[in-house]
Amino acid sequence: MYLVRVRVRNFRGIAYGEVHLNGHTAFIGDNNAGKSTLLEAVDLVLGPERLSRRPVIDEHDFYAGTYVDPDKNEVVPIQIEVVVAGLSDEQLRHFRDHIEWWDSQAKTLLVGAPPEGTDAPHVGAAIRVFFNGWYDVEEDDFAGDTFYATPEMPDGSYLRFSAPDKRKCGFLYLRTLRTGARALSLERGSLLDVILRLKETRLTMWEDLLDQLRALPVGETEDIGELLVAVQDAVRHYVPSDWAEQPHMRVSDLTRDMLRRTLTVFMGTGAKRPDGSVYSAPYQHQGTGTINTLVLALLSIIAELKQSVIFAMEEPEIALPPHTQKRIINSLRQKSAQAIFTSHSPYVLEEFDPVQVVVLKRMAGVMTGVSATYPPAVKPKAYRTEFKARFCEALLARYVLVLEGRTEFDALPAAARRLAELDPTRFKSLENLGVAIVDARGETNVAPLGAFFRSLGKIVFAVFDKQSHEALATITASVDHAYESATKGFENLVLYGVSEVALRSYAAVVVAGGDWPQHLAAWTPTPATPLADLQAALSSYFSWAKGGGDAGDLLASCPTASDMPEYVRTTLAAIKNVIEPPPLPALPPLPPQLAGVPPLPEAAAESPPLAPAYGKFQPSPPQPLA
């Protein structure tokens, strides 16, 4: 069993969204793209214990806080719909009255499917379930429930999708903040509770514990005994003797719920007592990485006990070294029917095929998800090696800057940092702007890479050398913002665009540091070297040291912003203004002859109608998304 489609309407930051999944999935995207919101939405539908939380939803769970429509006198519901496919034989029997058919090629449900349509290899049985949350007018509260989308009852209602039904789906959701309470406590819905339920040992365990605690002597010292007798004697002055007979102490109120909240897992700390025994402490006192590892280990146990499990987890890499991240990801994928992650770790993401990496984007409340593909000019065999070095940061960012070659890759970020130091009002570093940088490794790759990242919903900038009219048109059509240099070769642009003062200062530092190569000893720069000869010598030096970041060092050493090439300054300022537009200029003052003239009277704006009393709002009956 695995999720294939999630649709969300009017939930938190999502006015509407539709995302498709392809087996094991990693959700990536910029901060506030909606990754956590999407998993929270799925949890509202499939989480067995989620609806037991009170309130199920509140005002802030509605998009823009809108849960009533005064114009229509209607309640505005939250609607979340999930399609689950890949049903096992047991699940087919359990959900037999609610089966629909999912076409994995068309990524849609068959409508009125004929028998022959369901026999296609790309068509399989699925169930469609949904959550509706709404403002309850009569109770002045918020309510929500889950339902099967089919069949629709004669009165227009839908059958409830209950907690026992949800357990058949095996959905488990772990949020980012993992203190261990969700896993290592015995409260309802915890991972230990799930394991006990799967082993069907909870009844005998709780009864045995209660029997042991009832027999456990507590507070039987002479002082406490005398105190309890005094309490009993005092009470008998006011009530009959059988009302407060034989007061005594127990470790708790001896109920299952109290035990669930009280029992705590202790673990060895590694510290030894004087008698040689290992000191144990509550699990909360363990390190963050240890707690995370324990949580993931419990997930593995659940997967082994329950053959069909859907794991959803945020940031599995928290406080774990890279090799552990990889091991855990692969283990959970092997043992589960579907594992869904959100992540910002290249070590996690490189374990997924590109089609399993879904890039989420949210614009004006509309969420979309696009599966990544192999980048152009990168073979599948080389993808994993190239991924961390070139593409991971760009996949995770909102803005991408495609640079023609290694020299630009080293030089422009260094120039941006230096300009941000010299003139912070006009410039910012590319890191501060949230721009990821990609080395295209050749001018012919700029347009394909720009189109690739643009297809993933990124805002793409490109910096490149002078091009032919045809090549320039291709690049411009492939990116959002193109910046063409007036020269051929970025090294030449730097050498002939940097001021003479900055050039001589940089050359002196290179020579003094012993970095000038022996084969160029005859052209070693000196204070008396003519400017043209100095530029030629540094050109030879840059060619010899190509890929070493020397052009970036030259730009980073410029004493003032005006010492840098004008193209570098204007390009970096333009990128900054796209991401952070400057404030609009103030309106000019009125001419003197109009300064004392009163303004013309404005037409009275119609005041919006007052919202009617909540009692007049019509409820929204639960229904799946149209």
PDB file of C-alpha atoms in Angstrom, residues 59-263:
ATOM      1  CA  GLU A  59      -8.783  28.929  13.264  1.00  0.00           C
ATOM      2  CA  HIS A  60      -5.162  28.956  12.106  1.00  0.00           C
ATOM      3  CA  ASP A  61      -5.524  25.709  10.162  1.00  0.00           C
ATOM      4  CA  PHE A  62      -7.724  27.431   7.575  1.00  0.00           C
ATOM      5  CA  TYR A  63      -6.087  29.182   4.636  1.00  0.00           C
ATOM      6  CA  ALA A  64      -5.791  32.883   5.523  1.00  0.00           C
ATOM      7  CA  GLY A  65      -7.899  32.132   8.617  1.00  0.00           C
ATOM      8  CA  THR A  66     -11.061  32.018   6.473  1.00  0.00           C
ATOM      9  CA  TYR A  67     -13.597  29.495   7.707  1.00  0.00           C
ATOM     10  CA  VAL A  68     -16.843  31.349   6.872  1.00  0.00           C
ATOM     11  CA  ASP A  69     -18.000  33.059   3.672  1.00  0.00           C
ATOM     12  CA  PRO A  70     -20.235  36.032   4.562  1.00  0.00           C
ATOM     13  CA  ASP A  71     -21.274  36.599   0.948  1.00  0.00           C
ATOM     14  CA  LYS A  72     -22.624  33.075   0.527  1.00  0.00           C
ATOM     15  CA  ASN A  73     -23.608  32.552   4.163  1.00  0.00           C
ATOM     16  CA  GLU A  74     -21.636  29.324   4.072  1.00  0.00           C
ATOM     17  CA  VAL A  75     -18.969  27.644   6.119  1.00  0.00           C
ATOM     18  CA  VAL A  76     -15.651  27.238   4.256  1.00  0.00           C
ATOM     19  CA  PRO A  77     -14.298  23.722   4.894  1.00  0.00           C
ATOM     20  CA  ILE A  78     -10.815  22.254   4.905  1.00  0.00           C
ATOM     21  CA  GLN A  79     -10.709  19.426   2.358  1.00  0.00           C
ATOM     22  CA  ILE A  80      -7.912  16.875   2.060  1.00  0.00           C
ATOM     23  CA  GLU A  81      -8.132  13.866  -0.231  1.00  0.00           C
ATOM     24  CA  VAL A  82      -5.702  10.962  -0.441  1.00  0.00           C
ATOM     25  CA  VAL A  83      -5.578   8.122  -2.968  1.00  0.00           C
ATOM     26  CA  VAL A  84      -3.895   4.952  -1.704  1.00  0.00           C
ATOM     27  CA  ALA A  85      -2.978   2.206  -4.199  1.00  0.00           C
ATOM     28  CA  GLY A  86      -1.034  -1.064  -4.126  1.00  0.00           C
ATOM     29  CA  LEU A  87      -3.521  -2.835  -1.846  1.00  0.00           C
ATOM     30  CA  SER A  88      -2.597  -6.224  -0.428  1.00  0.00           C
ATOM     31  CA  ASP A  89      -5.022  -9.164  -0.510  1.00  0.00           C
ATOM     32  CA  GLU A  90      -6.012  -8.514   3.096  1.00  0.00           C
ATOM     33  CA  GLN A  91      -6.603  -4.831   2.371  1.00  0.00           C
ATOM     34  CA  LEU A  92      -8.628  -5.691  -0.736  1.00  0.00           C
ATOM     35  CA  ARG A  93     -10.906  -7.823   1.406  1.00  0.00           C
ATOM     36  CA  HIS A  94     -11.217  -5.163   4.099  1.00  0.00           C
ATOM     37  CA  PHE A  95     -11.883  -2.260   1.703  1.00  0.00           C
ATOM     38  CA  ARG A  96     -13.852  -4.265  -0.885  1.00  0.00           C
ATOM     39  CA  ASP A  97     -16.884  -1.935  -0.705  1.00  0.00           C
ATOM     40  CA  HIS A  98     -14.786   1.171  -1.412  1.00  0.00           C
ATOM     41  CA  ILE A  99     -12.496   0.086  -4.257  1.00  0.00           C
ATOM     42  CA  GLU A 100     -11.708   2.418  -7.153  1.00  0.00           C
ATOM     43  CA  TRP A 101      -9.157   1.979  -9.961  1.00  0.00           C
ATOM     44  CA  TRP A 102      -5.979   4.023 -10.338  1.00  0.00           C
ATOM     45  CA  ASP A 103      -4.229   4.475 -13.694  1.00  0.00           C
ATOM     46  CA  SER A 104      -0.537   4.983 -12.881  1.00  0.00           C
ATOM     47  CA  GLN A 105       0.281   6.203 -16.401  1.00  0.00           C
ATOM     48  CA  ALA A 106      -2.461   8.815 -16.651  1.00  0.00           C
ATOM     49  CA  LYS A 107      -2.161   9.494 -12.896  1.00  0.00           C
ATOM     50  CA  THR A 108      -5.902   9.558 -12.437  1.00  0.00           C
ATOM     51  CA  LEU A 109      -8.791   7.418 -11.248  1.00  0.00           C
ATOM     52  CA  LEU A 110     -10.829   5.591 -13.849  1.00  0.00           C
ATOM     53  CA  VAL A 111     -14.367   6.884 -14.065  1.00  0.00           C
ATOM     54  CA  GLY A 112     -16.935   4.159 -14.612  1.00  0.00           C
ATOM     55  CA  ALA A 113     -14.170   1.754 -15.553  1.00  0.00           C
ATOM     56  CA  PRO A 114     -15.273  -1.170 -17.723  1.00  0.00           C
ATOM     57  CA  PRO A 115     -13.946  -4.611 -16.710  1.00  0.00           C
ATOM     58  CA  GLU A 116     -11.375  -4.635 -19.526  1.00  0.00           C
ATOM     59  CA  GLY A 117      -9.981  -1.274 -18.351  1.00  0.00           C
ATOM     60  CA  THR A 118      -9.067  -2.675 -14.950  1.00  0.00           C
ATOM     61  CA  ASP A 119      -7.021  -5.510 -16.473  1.00  0.00           C
ATOM     62  CA  ALA A 120      -4.336  -3.195 -17.853  1.00  0.00           C
ATOM     63  CA  PRO A 121      -0.936  -3.650 -16.151  1.00  0.00           C
ATOM     64  CA  HIS A 122      -0.783   0.031 -15.223  1.00  0.00           C
ATOM     65  CA  VAL A 123      -4.227  -0.005 -13.552  1.00  0.00           C
ATOM     66  CA  GLY A 124      -4.656  -1.204  -9.973  1.00  0.00           C
ATOM     67  CA  ALA A 125      -7.132  -1.174  -7.117  1.00  0.00           C
ATOM     68  CA  ALA A 126      -7.087   1.858  -4.837  1.00  0.00           C
ATOM     69  CA  ILE A 127      -9.132   3.584  -2.174  1.00  0.00           C
ATOM     70  CA  ARG A 128      -9.897   7.292  -2.007  1.00  0.00           C
ATOM     71  CA  VAL A 129     -10.449   8.760   1.446  1.00  0.00           C
ATOM     72  CA  PHE A 130     -10.830  12.341   2.559  1.00  0.00           C
ATOM     73  CA  PHE A 131     -10.882  14.643   5.569  1.00  0.00           C
ATOM     74  CA  ASN A 132     -13.326  17.498   5.990  1.00  0.00           C
ATOM     75  CA  GLY A 133     -12.857  20.081   8.722  1.00  0.00           C
ATOM     76  CA  TRP A 134     -15.342  22.859   9.356  1.00  0.00           C
ATOM     77  CA  TYR A 135     -16.622  25.450  11.761  1.00  0.00           C
ATOM     78  CA  ASP A 136     -19.550  24.022  13.741  1.00  0.00           C
ATOM     79  CA  VAL A 137     -22.035  26.873  13.947  1.00  0.00           C
ATOM     80  CA  GLU A 138     -24.257  25.399  16.645  1.00  0.00           C
ATOM     81  CA  GLU A 139     -21.397  24.425  18.962  1.00  0.00           C
ATOM     82  CA  ASP A 140     -19.271  27.487  18.135  1.00  0.00           C
ATOM     83  CA  ASP A 141     -16.335  25.119  17.724  1.00  0.00           C
ATOM     84  CA  PHE A 142     -14.339  23.366  15.041  1.00  0.00           C
ATOM     85  CA  ALA A 143     -14.924  19.784  13.975  1.00  0.00           C
ATOM     86  CA  GLY A 144     -13.496  17.332  11.487  1.00  0.00           C
ATOM     87  CA  ASP A 145     -13.796  13.735  10.375  1.00  0.00           C
ATOM     88  CA  THR A 146     -12.603  11.316   7.703  1.00  0.00           C
ATOM     89  CA  PHE A 147     -14.728   9.516   5.127  1.00  0.00           C
ATOM     90  CA  TYR A 148     -14.598   7.131   2.183  1.00  0.00           C
ATOM     91  CA  ALA A 149     -15.098   8.956  -1.110  1.00  0.00           C
ATOM     92  CA  THR A 150     -17.086   6.042  -2.506  1.00  0.00           C
ATOM     93  CA  PRO A 151     -19.821   4.946  -2.404  1.00  0.00           C
ATOM     94  CA  GLU A 152     -22.004   7.996  -1.919  1.00  0.00           C
ATOM     95  CA  MET A 153     -25.074   7.183   0.154  1.00  0.00           C
ATOM     96  CA  PRO A 154     -28.590   7.880  -1.214  1.00  0.00           C
ATOM     97  CA  ASP A 155     -28.922  10.867   1.122  1.00  0.00           C
ATOM     98  CA  GLY A 156     -25.660  12.367  -0.177  1.00  0.00           C
ATOM     99  CA  SER A 157     -23.582  11.390   2.867  1.00  0.00           C
ATOM    100  CA  TYR A 158     -20.405   9.295   3.013  1.00  0.00           C
ATOM    101  CA  LEU A 159     -19.310   6.429   5.242  1.00  0.00           C
ATOM    102  CA  ARG A 160     -16.792   7.204   7.989  1.00  0.00           C
ATOM    103  CA  PHE A 161     -13.189   6.150   7.579  1.00  0.00           C
ATOM    104  CA  SER A 162     -12.579   5.008  11.154  1.00  0.00           C
ATOM    105  CA  ALA A 163      -9.431   4.563  13.238  1.00  0.00           C
ATOM    106  CA  PRO A 164      -9.435   0.736  12.837  1.00  0.00           C
ATOM    107  CA  ASP A 165      -9.672   1.267   9.063  1.00  0.00           C
ATOM    108  CA  LYS A 166      -6.700   3.648   9.199  1.00  0.00           C
ATOM    109  CA  ARG A 167      -4.600   1.101  11.052  1.00  0.00           C
ATOM    110  CA  LYS A 168      -5.028  -1.190   8.057  1.00  0.00           C
ATOM    111  CA  CYS A 169      -3.127   1.436   6.049  1.00  0.00           C
ATOM    112  CA  GLY A 170      -0.242   1.519   8.546  1.00  0.00           C
ATOM    113  CA  PHE A 171       0.546   5.226   8.257  1.00  0.00           C
ATOM    114  CA  LEU A 172       3.102   6.618  10.729  1.00  0.00           C
ATOM    115  CA  TYR A 173       4.180  10.260  10.811  1.00  0.00           C
ATOM    116  CA  LEU A 174       7.223  11.573  12.667  1.00  0.00           C
ATOM    117  CA  ARG A 175       7.608  15.335  12.923  1.00  0.00           C
ATOM    118  CA  THR A 176      10.847  17.297  13.009  1.00  0.00           C
ATOM    119  CA  LEU A 177      10.916  17.888  16.765  1.00  0.00           C
ATOM    120  CA  ARG A 178      11.611  14.399  18.069  1.00  0.00           C
ATOM    121  CA  THR A 179      12.072  14.456  21.836  1.00  0.00           C
ATOM    122  CA  GLY A 180      11.456  10.720  22.094  1.00  0.00           C
ATOM    123  CA  ALA A 181       8.053  11.134  23.758  1.00  0.00           C
ATOM    124  CA  ARG A 182       6.341  10.189  20.488  1.00  0.00           C
ATOM    125  CA  ALA A 183       8.392   7.005  20.338  1.00  0.00           C
ATOM    126  CA  LEU A 184       9.662   5.854  23.719  1.00  0.00           C
ATOM    127  CA  SER A 185       6.643   6.603  25.893  1.00  0.00           C
ATOM    128  CA  LEU A 186       3.644   4.282  26.169  1.00  0.00           C
ATOM    129  CA  GLU A 187       1.005   6.921  25.495  1.00  0.00           C
ATOM    130  CA  ARG A 188      -1.611   6.120  22.888  1.00  0.00           C
ATOM    131  CA  GLY A 189      -0.250   6.318  19.371  1.00  0.00           C
ATOM    132  CA  SER A 190       3.412   6.166  20.404  1.00  0.00           C
ATOM    133  CA  LEU A 191       5.714   3.798  18.562  1.00  0.00           C
ATOM    134  CA  LEU A 192       5.991   1.502  21.574  1.00  0.00           C
ATOM    135  CA  ASP A 193       2.195   1.431  21.818  1.00  0.00           C
ATOM    136  CA  VAL A 194       1.965   0.507  18.129  1.00  0.00           C
ATOM    137  CA  ILE A 195       4.451  -2.330  18.652  1.00  0.00           C
ATOM    138  CA  LEU A 196       2.508  -3.647  21.639  1.00  0.00           C
ATOM    139  CA  ARG A 197      -0.728  -3.496  19.644  1.00  0.00           C
ATOM    140  CA  LEU A 198       0.843  -5.423  16.781  1.00  0.00           C
ATOM    141  CA  LYS A 199       2.120  -8.060  19.202  1.00  0.00           C
ATOM    142  CA  GLU A 200      -1.322  -8.196  20.869  1.00  0.00           C
ATOM    143  CA  THR A 201       0.247  -8.190  24.330  1.00  0.00           C
ATOM    144  CA  ARG A 202      -1.215  -4.982  25.739  1.00  0.00           C
ATOM    145  CA  LEU A 203      -4.074  -6.520  27.756  1.00  0.00           C
ATOM    146  CA  THR A 204      -1.945  -8.939  29.775  1.00  0.00           C
ATOM    147  CA  MET A 205       0.856  -6.398  30.178  1.00  0.00           C
ATOM    148  CA  TRP A 206      -1.345  -3.708  31.725  1.00  0.00           C
ATOM    149  CA  GLU A 207      -3.126  -6.189  34.009  1.00  0.00           C
ATOM    150  CA  ASP A 208       0.175  -7.639  35.212  1.00  0.00           C
ATOM    151  CA  LEU A 209       1.583  -4.178  35.907  1.00  0.00           C
ATOM    152  CA  LEU A 210      -1.508  -3.083  37.823  1.00  0.00           C
ATOM    153  CA  ASP A 211      -1.438  -6.252  39.953  1.00  0.00           C
ATOM    154  CA  GLN A 212       2.237  -5.682  40.794  1.00  0.00           C
ATOM    155  CA  LEU A 213       1.655  -2.054  41.740  1.00  0.00           C
ATOM    156  CA  ARG A 214      -1.375  -2.873  43.906  1.00  0.00           C
ATOM    157  CA  ALA A 215       0.791  -5.222  45.939  1.00  0.00           C
ATOM    158  CA  LEU A 216       3.752  -2.853  46.147  1.00  0.00           C
ATOM    159  CA  PRO A 217       4.145  -1.480  49.713  1.00  0.00           C
ATOM    160  CA  VAL A 218       4.395   2.314  49.693  1.00  0.00           C
ATOM    161  CA  GLY A 219       4.496   4.640  52.665  1.00  0.00           C
ATOM    162  CA  GLU A 220       4.417   1.896  55.335  1.00  0.00           C
ATOM    163  CA  THR A 221       6.906   3.535  57.682  1.00  0.00           C
ATOM    164  CA  GLU A 222       5.770   4.280  61.229  1.00  0.00           C
ATOM    165  CA  ASP A 223       5.590   8.068  60.720  1.00  0.00           C
ATOM    166  CA  ILE A 224       3.440   7.857  57.602  1.00  0.00           C
ATOM    167  CA  GLY A 225       1.245   5.172  59.186  1.00  0.00           C
ATOM    168  CA  GLU A 226       0.513   7.417  62.187  1.00  0.00           C
ATOM    169  CA  LEU A 227      -0.289  10.318  59.847  1.00  0.00           C
ATOM    170  CA  LEU A 228      -2.800   8.268  57.848  1.00  0.00           C
ATOM    171  CA  VAL A 229      -4.503   7.029  61.041  1.00  0.00           C
ATOM    172  CA  ALA A 230      -4.809  10.644  62.217  1.00  0.00           C
ATOM    173  CA  VAL A 231      -6.382  11.576  58.885  1.00  0.00           C
ATOM    174  CA  GLN A 232      -8.917   8.755  59.218  1.00  0.00           C
ATOM    175  CA  ASP A 233      -9.827   9.765  62.783  1.00  0.00           C
ATOM    176  CA  ALA A 234     -10.304  13.405  61.747  1.00  0.00           C
ATOM    177  CA  VAL A 235     -12.556  12.465  58.835  1.00  0.00           C
ATOM    178  CA  ARG A 236     -14.783  10.303  61.054  1.00  0.00           C
ATOM    179  CA  HIS A 237     -15.818  13.382  63.030  1.00  0.00           C
ATOM    180  CA  TYR A 238     -17.747  14.560  59.953  1.00  0.00           C
ATOM    181  CA  VAL A 239     -18.782  11.512  57.884  1.00  0.00           C
ATOM    182  CA  PRO A 240     -19.709   7.888  58.565  1.00  0.00           C
ATOM    183  CA  SER A 241     -16.795   5.566  59.165  1.00  0.00           C
ATOM    184  CA  ASP A 242     -17.278   3.611  55.953  1.00  0.00           C
ATOM    185  CA  TRP A 243     -16.860   6.763  53.833  1.00  0.00           C
ATOM    186  CA  ALA A 244     -13.104   7.133  54.364  1.00  0.00           C
ATOM    187  CA  GLU A 245     -11.940   3.784  55.583  1.00  0.00           C
ATOM    188  CA  GLN A 246      -8.304   2.684  55.751  1.00  0.00           C
ATOM    189  CA  PRO A 247      -6.439   5.432  53.852  1.00  0.00           C
ATOM    190  CA  HIS A 248      -3.162   4.179  52.376  1.00  0.00           C
ATOM    191  CA  MET A 249      -0.712   5.099  49.618  1.00  0.00           C
ATOM    192  CA  ARG A 250      -0.061   3.733  46.130  1.00  0.00           C
ATOM    193  CA  VAL A 251       2.483   4.767  43.514  1.00  0.00           C
ATOM    194  CA  SER A 252      -0.257   6.256  41.307  1.00  0.00           C
ATOM    195  CA  ASP A 253      -4.013   6.126  40.802  1.00  0.00           C
ATOM    196  CA  LEU A 254      -3.525   2.674  39.197  1.00  0.00           C
ATOM    197  CA  THR A 255      -5.244   3.303  35.895  1.00  0.00           C
ATOM    198  CA  ARG A 256      -4.017   2.446  32.430  1.00  0.00           C
ATOM    199  CA  ASP A 257      -3.916   6.078  31.356  1.00  0.00           C
ATOM    200  CA  MET A 258      -1.808   7.045  34.355  1.00  0.00           C
ATOM    201  CA  LEU A 259       0.619   4.215  33.651  1.00  0.00           C
ATOM    202  CA  ARG A 260       0.872   5.285  30.014  1.00  0.00           C
ATOM    203  CA  ARG A 261       1.888   8.772  31.107  1.00  0.00           C
ATOM    204  CA  THR A 262       4.167   7.623  33.927  1.00  0.00           C
ATOM    205  CA  LEU A 263       6.186   4.673  32.649  1.00  0.00           C
TER     206      LEU A 263
END
